[in-house]
Every structure is written in C-alpha cells, then in structure tokens.
Amino acid sequence: MIGVKLEAGVLWIKPYGQRLDAAVAPTLRAAVADALAQRPHLTIINAESLTFVDSTGLGAIVAIMKQMDPQGALAIAGAGPNLKRLLAMTGLDQVFRLFPDVAQAEAALLGTAR
Amino acid sequence: MQHGLSVPATFTAVRDLAEAARTAISHLGAPELWLFELELAIVETANNIVAHAQDTDCGRIDLYVSVPAGPNGRFILEFRASGHALARHHLDNVRMAPPEAESGRGLALISTCVDELHYERSGEINIWRLVKIL
C-alpha cells in the first residue's frame, strides 16, 4: 500500500511496505497518476520503511520526477544504507534531494520548522 | 554446498529467489551492503528474464546457488530459463543509463554488484552465471 497526499503543490508519497520493486512499481505509478496531472512543484518521498528498491522501483521515481513541474524538486527522506547505495550506483544521488527524515526535508524545502 | 530453486517467471516470485540466496549464505556473516548487492544482482537478473526473455506467461526460472565453505570464497549463482536469446552486444559495453531514463539500468547494476557476469545459450535455454566473491 502507498500513501499519497497532494496539498498546495506538494506531493507526499509514503510506501508502507519494505520493498519498492518490479512487483510494486505499477502500484506506485497508479497511486500518483491523478496527483501528477496537477504538476506538483515538490515531491517528498518518505523512504523510511524501504529496505529494498530495484531499478524498476527507481524508474517509477524517475517517472514521477519527469511529470512534475520542471522547475520543481523531488526529495527522498529517510533513505537507508541500501537505497543510498543504489542511488550512488546510478548517479541519482546527484539528482534527487536526500534528507535524513521527513521533518528535515520539510524544513529545508518548505521552511517549516518543527 | 549447492542449493536449487525453481520459481514461476513473475516479478513477485523473483523475491523468493533473493530470499533463498540470502538464506543459503546467512551462516557466513556477510555485511549487509554485500548482501544487498547480491540481492540486487539476483533481482535484476531475474527481472530481465521475466521482462525480456519470456515468450509465454507460464515460464519458470531455475536458480542454482553454490555457496563457498567459508569467507573469501566464490558465491556462484546460475539462472536457467527458456526464452528469447540476449543479443551479445548488450554485454559488450555496459553503461549506466542516464538520469532521466525510466528503465535500462538493470544490466549495469548487475555488473556493478558482482565480480563476474557470464551469459550463454544452450539450445533454447538462457544461462546467466553471476559470481560474487565474499
């Protein structure tokens, strides 16, 4: 299951399972389709529960980024060591904004101190 | 020590292959990142078989795992599945896909995660052999 919320141009995504892989990626794409039609300016993905992501899951995240406002940003919060390793291997750690947790992502990107 | 497992060629069943490999090697105390790279290589190889090689909906993937007796050994994974042959040029110059690509990273990730990657075809069977040194 994947939680999705769009509010004031910001798309929040939270996968509730441990894996974002080829079996789950179509569910993610379907879950965000309506929100992406609004061209959000910012997407924050809460990756705290994810222990495994494969290239198909990563491709779904890239697809999200490509459907956003071109001037916007996609952030991944709470990525564990495995996801960080994958992002480094693919060079996407230089494309996505990475934060230790959602609170720090929100503070940096939305200016909301908690 | 050798283990064998056969699963349907579906993306969901690919997870079972990865779990079986982790279980087979659990007694060797490999670091988590090493295990993640192994799992990623297994999943990406099997995903490729499911996505590109299968010409029917009821194919299977056979995985044979050879586990080293102790640390510093060669962990060998052999995948066997029927289906379309891989064009050899795909293995000649493997590069990571550009950032904007939504697909095409699998082969580069496999190459990064293992020490050796071999492909051959025997009749109608594709054979992938991955070696990761512990």
Short mmCIF file of C-alpha atoms in Angstrom, two decimals:
data_model
loop_
_atom_site.label_atom_id
_atom_site.label_comp_id
_atom_site.label_asym_id
_atom_site.label_seq_id
_atom_site.Cartn_x
_atom_site.Cartn_y
_atom_site.Cartn_z
CA MET A 1 0.00 0.00 0.00
CA ILE A 2 1.21 3.51 -0.79
CA GLY A 3 0.06 6.70 0.89
CA VAL A 4 -0.31 9.73 -1.38
CA LYS A 5 -1.27 13.30 -0.49
CA LEU A 6 -1.25 16.38 -2.71
CA GLU A 7 -1.53 19.73 -0.96
CA ALA A 8 -0.65 23.21 -2.18
CA GLY A 9 1.54 21.92 -4.97
CA VAL A 10 3.40 19.47 -2.75
CA LEU A 11 3.09 15.73 -3.31
CA TRP A 12 3.83 13.48 -0.35
CA ILE A 13 4.40 9.79 -1.03
CA LYS A 14 4.83 7.11 1.62
CA PRO A 15 5.29 3.44 0.67
CA TYR A 16 4.14 1.32 3.61
CA GLY A 17 5.90 -1.88 2.57
CA GLN A 18 9.61 -2.70 2.73
CA ARG A 19 10.11 -3.19 -0.99
CA LEU A 20 9.75 -0.91 -4.00
CA ASP A 21 10.47 -3.37 -6.78
CA ALA A 22 9.10 -4.55 -10.11
CA ALA A 23 6.11 -6.10 -8.39
CA VAL A 24 5.17 -2.87 -6.58
CA ALA A 25 6.23 -0.19 -9.09
CA PRO A 26 2.99 -0.35 -11.13
CA THR A 27 1.04 0.29 -7.91
CA LEU A 28 3.14 3.37 -7.21
CA ARG A 29 2.64 4.72 -10.72
CA ALA A 30 -1.12 4.21 -10.46
CA ALA A 31 -1.29 5.74 -6.99
CA VAL A 32 0.30 9.03 -8.07
CA ALA A 33 -1.21 9.39 -11.54
CA ASP A 34 -4.01 11.76 -10.57
CA ALA A 35 -1.73 13.91 -8.41
CA LEU A 36 0.90 14.16 -11.13
CA ALA A 37 -1.69 15.50 -13.55
CA GLN A 38 -1.60 18.62 -11.33
CA ARG A 39 2.15 19.02 -11.99
CA PRO A 40 3.27 19.36 -8.37
CA HIS A 41 6.23 21.63 -7.71
CA LEU A 42 7.69 19.46 -4.97
CA THR A 43 7.57 15.74 -4.19
CA ILE A 44 8.73 14.32 -0.88
CA ILE A 45 9.04 10.53 -0.71
CA ASN A 46 9.18 9.09 2.80
CA ALA A 47 11.50 6.12 2.30
CA GLU A 48 11.90 5.19 5.98
CA SER A 49 10.18 1.81 5.60
CA LEU A 50 12.03 0.76 2.46
CA THR A 51 14.77 -1.85 2.80
CA PHE A 52 14.95 -2.84 -0.86
CA VAL A 53 14.49 -0.87 -4.09
CA ASP A 54 15.35 -2.21 -7.53
CA SER A 55 15.83 -0.45 -10.86
CA THR A 56 12.13 -0.75 -11.70
CA GLY A 57 11.18 0.98 -8.47
CA LEU A 58 13.80 3.60 -9.17
CA GLY A 59 12.43 4.05 -12.67
CA ALA A 60 8.99 4.74 -11.20
CA ILE A 61 10.52 7.50 -9.05
CA VAL A 62 12.26 8.98 -12.11
CA ALA A 63 8.92 8.90 -13.92
CA ILE A 64 7.37 10.88 -11.08
CA MET A 65 10.11 13.49 -11.32
CA LYS A 66 9.60 13.84 -15.06
CA GLN A 67 5.90 14.52 -14.64
CA MET A 68 6.37 17.27 -12.06
CA ASP A 69 6.79 20.98 -12.63
CA PRO A 70 10.14 21.11 -14.50
CA GLN A 71 11.30 23.82 -12.07
CA GLY A 72 10.49 21.67 -9.07
CA ALA A 73 12.38 19.13 -6.98
CA LEU A 74 12.00 15.56 -5.83
CA ALA A 75 13.25 14.72 -2.35
CA ILE A 76 13.77 11.34 -0.72
CA ALA A 77 13.64 11.38 3.07
CA GLY A 78 14.86 8.63 5.37
CA ALA A 79 16.70 6.54 2.79
CA GLY A 80 18.51 3.64 4.43
CA PRO A 81 22.02 2.39 3.53
CA ASN A 82 20.75 0.06 0.80
CA LEU A 83 18.76 2.74 -1.01
CA LYS A 84 21.62 5.20 -0.66
CA ARG A 85 23.94 2.62 -2.21
CA LEU A 86 21.54 2.17 -5.14
CA LEU A 87 21.23 5.92 -5.65
CA ALA A 88 25.03 6.25 -5.65
CA MET A 89 25.49 3.40 -8.15
CA THR A 90 23.03 5.02 -10.55
CA GLY A 91 24.14 8.63 -10.06
CA LEU A 92 20.67 9.58 -8.93
CA ASP A 93 22.02 10.76 -5.57
CA GLN A 94 23.06 13.84 -7.55
CA VAL A 95 19.57 14.32 -8.97
CA PHE A 96 17.22 13.74 -6.05
CA ARG A 97 17.45 15.81 -2.88
CA LEU A 98 18.25 13.50 0.05
CA PHE A 99 17.32 14.18 3.68
CA PRO A 100 17.69 12.09 6.86
CA ASP A 101 13.96 12.33 7.61
CA VAL A 102 10.73 13.98 6.51
CA ALA A 103 10.95 16.75 9.12
CA GLN A 104 14.31 17.93 7.80
CA ALA A 105 13.08 17.69 4.22
CA GLU A 106 10.07 19.83 5.03
CA ALA A 107 12.16 22.33 6.97
CA ALA A 108 14.61 22.72 4.11
CA LEU A 109 12.14 22.73 1.24
CA LEU A 110 9.07 24.30 2.82
CA GLY A 111 10.69 26.38 5.52
CA THR A 112 8.56 24.69 8.17
CA ALA A 113 10.39 24.32 11.49
CA ARG A 114 9.10 21.54 13.83
CA MET B 1 27.38 -26.54 -0.79
CA GLN B 2 24.77 -26.26 -3.56
CA HIS B 3 21.12 -25.28 -3.50
CA GLY B 4 18.47 -25.22 -6.23
CA LEU B 5 15.17 -23.39 -6.54
CA SER B 6 12.61 -23.07 -9.31
CA VAL B 7 10.00 -20.29 -9.37
CA PRO B 8 7.43 -19.02 -11.85
CA ALA B 9 8.77 -16.25 -14.06
CA THR B 10 6.84 -13.45 -12.36
CA PHE B 11 8.04 -10.29 -10.63
CA THR B 12 6.51 -11.42 -7.34
CA ALA B 13 8.22 -14.81 -7.42
CA VAL B 14 11.59 -13.13 -8.07
CA ARG B 15 11.54 -12.15 -4.39
CA ASP B 16 11.65 -15.84 -3.44
CA LEU B 17 14.90 -16.27 -5.36
CA ALA B 18 16.52 -13.45 -3.44
CA GLU B 19 15.28 -14.77 -0.12
CA ALA B 20 16.61 -18.26 -0.91
CA ALA B 21 20.05 -16.89 -1.71
CA ARG B 22 20.15 -14.83 1.49
CA THR B 23 19.15 -17.89 3.50
CA ALA B 24 21.81 -20.03 1.83
CA ILE B 25 24.56 -17.65 2.83
CA SER B 26 23.24 -16.44 6.19
CA HIS B 27 25.73 -18.54 8.18
CA LEU B 28 28.74 -16.73 6.68
CA GLY B 29 28.06 -13.37 8.33
CA ALA B 30 28.38 -11.27 5.17
CA PRO B 31 27.99 -7.49 5.63
CA GLU B 32 24.53 -6.10 4.92
CA LEU B 33 25.66 -4.00 1.95
CA TRP B 34 27.30 -7.08 0.39
CA LEU B 35 24.01 -8.94 0.88
CA PHE B 36 22.07 -6.04 -0.64
CA GLU B 37 24.30 -6.04 -3.72
CA LEU B 38 23.84 -9.80 -4.03
CA GLU B 39 20.08 -9.46 -3.73
CA LEU B 40 20.02 -6.61 -6.23
CA ALA B 41 22.02 -8.64 -8.75
CA ILE B 42 19.66 -11.60 -8.33
CA VAL B 43 16.54 -9.47 -8.65
CA GLU B 44 17.80 -7.51 -11.67
CA THR B 45 18.84 -10.72 -13.47
CA ALA B 46 15.54 -12.41 -12.76
CA ASN B 47 13.58 -9.27 -13.67
CA ASN B 48 15.36 -9.23 -17.02
CA ILE B 49 14.33 -12.82 -17.60
CA VAL B 50 10.71 -12.05 -16.72
CA ALA B 51 10.55 -8.86 -18.75
CA HIS B 52 12.59 -9.65 -21.84
CA ALA B 53 13.27 -13.32 -22.32
CA GLN B 54 9.93 -14.97 -21.66
CA ASP B 55 7.83 -15.78 -24.67
CA THR B 56 4.98 -17.34 -22.70
CA ASP B 57 3.20 -16.45 -19.50
CA CYS B 58 3.98 -19.76 -17.82
CA GLY B 59 7.75 -19.89 -17.90
CA ARG B 60 9.95 -20.69 -14.94
CA ILE B 61 13.29 -19.53 -13.64
CA ASP B 62 15.67 -22.13 -12.21
CA LEU B 63 18.33 -20.81 -9.87
CA TYR B 64 21.32 -22.86 -8.72
CA VAL B 65 23.37 -21.45 -5.88
CA SER B 66 26.88 -22.57 -4.99
CA VAL B 67 27.88 -21.32 -1.56
CA PRO B 68 31.55 -21.14 -0.53
CA ALA B 69 32.59 -23.15 2.52
CA GLY B 70 33.86 -20.05 4.30
CA PRO B 71 34.82 -16.38 3.92
CA ASN B 72 36.73 -15.16 0.85
CA GLY B 73 35.06 -17.78 -1.34
CA ARG B 74 33.15 -17.53 -4.61
CA PHE B 75 29.40 -17.30 -4.35
CA ILE B 76 28.08 -18.58 -7.68
CA LEU B 77 24.54 -18.10 -8.98
CA GLU B 78 23.34 -19.76 -12.16
CA PHE B 79 19.98 -18.80 -13.66
CA ARG B 80 18.40 -21.01 -16.31
CA ALA B 81 15.26 -20.08 -18.21
CA SER B 82 13.81 -20.68 -21.65
CA GLY B 83 13.03 -17.75 -23.89
CA HIS B 84 14.46 -15.28 -26.35
CA ALA B 85 18.22 -15.04 -26.66
CA LEU B 86 20.09 -11.98 -25.44
CA ALA B 87 21.83 -10.03 -28.18
CA ARG B 88 25.52 -10.27 -27.31
CA HIS B 89 26.25 -6.61 -27.94
CA HIS B 90 24.28 -5.76 -24.80
CA LEU B 91 27.12 -7.27 -22.76
CA ASP B 92 29.98 -5.69 -24.70
CA ASN B 93 29.75 -2.14 -23.42
CA VAL B 94 27.56 -1.96 -20.37
CA ARG B 95 26.90 1.59 -19.21
CA MET B 96 24.62 3.08 -16.60
CA ALA B 97 21.51 4.66 -18.08
CA PRO B 98 21.32 8.49 -17.94
CA PRO B 99 19.46 10.07 -15.01
CA GLU B 100 16.32 10.81 -16.99
CA ALA B 101 15.90 7.19 -18.11
CA GLU B 102 12.96 5.32 -16.62
CA SER B 103 14.48 1.94 -17.47
CA GLY B 104 17.64 0.30 -18.73
CA ARG B 105 19.71 0.25 -15.53
CA GLY B 106 19.47 -3.47 -14.83
CA LEU B 107 22.50 -4.79 -16.67
CA ALA B 108 24.76 -2.02 -15.39
CA LEU B 109 23.63 -2.66 -11.83
CA ILE B 110 24.27 -6.39 -12.15
CA SER B 111 27.78 -5.69 -13.46
CA THR B 112 28.45 -3.32 -10.58
CA CYS B 113 27.18 -5.71 -7.92
CA VAL B 114 29.04 -8.87 -8.93
CA ASP B 115 32.64 -9.76 -9.74
CA GLU B 116 31.86 -11.83 -12.82
CA LEU B 117 28.89 -11.92 -15.21
CA HIS B 118 28.58 -14.59 -17.89
CA TYR B 119 25.85 -15.39 -20.39
CA GLU B 120 25.49 -18.35 -22.71
CA ARG B 121 22.77 -20.10 -24.58
CA SER B 122 22.26 -23.85 -24.64
CA GLY B 123 19.56 -24.82 -27.15
CA GLU B 124 16.50 -22.82 -26.11
CA ILE B 125 17.82 -22.17 -22.61
CA ASN B 126 19.43 -18.90 -21.50
CA ILE B 127 22.07 -19.37 -18.80
CA TRP B 128 23.24 -16.46 -16.66
CA ARG B 129 26.15 -17.08 -14.28
CA LEU B 130 27.00 -14.49 -11.62
CA VAL B 131 30.00 -14.74 -9.32
CA LYS B 132 30.35 -12.61 -6.20
CA ILE B 133 33.38 -13.01 -4.02
CA LEU B 134 32.78 -12.91 -0.31
#
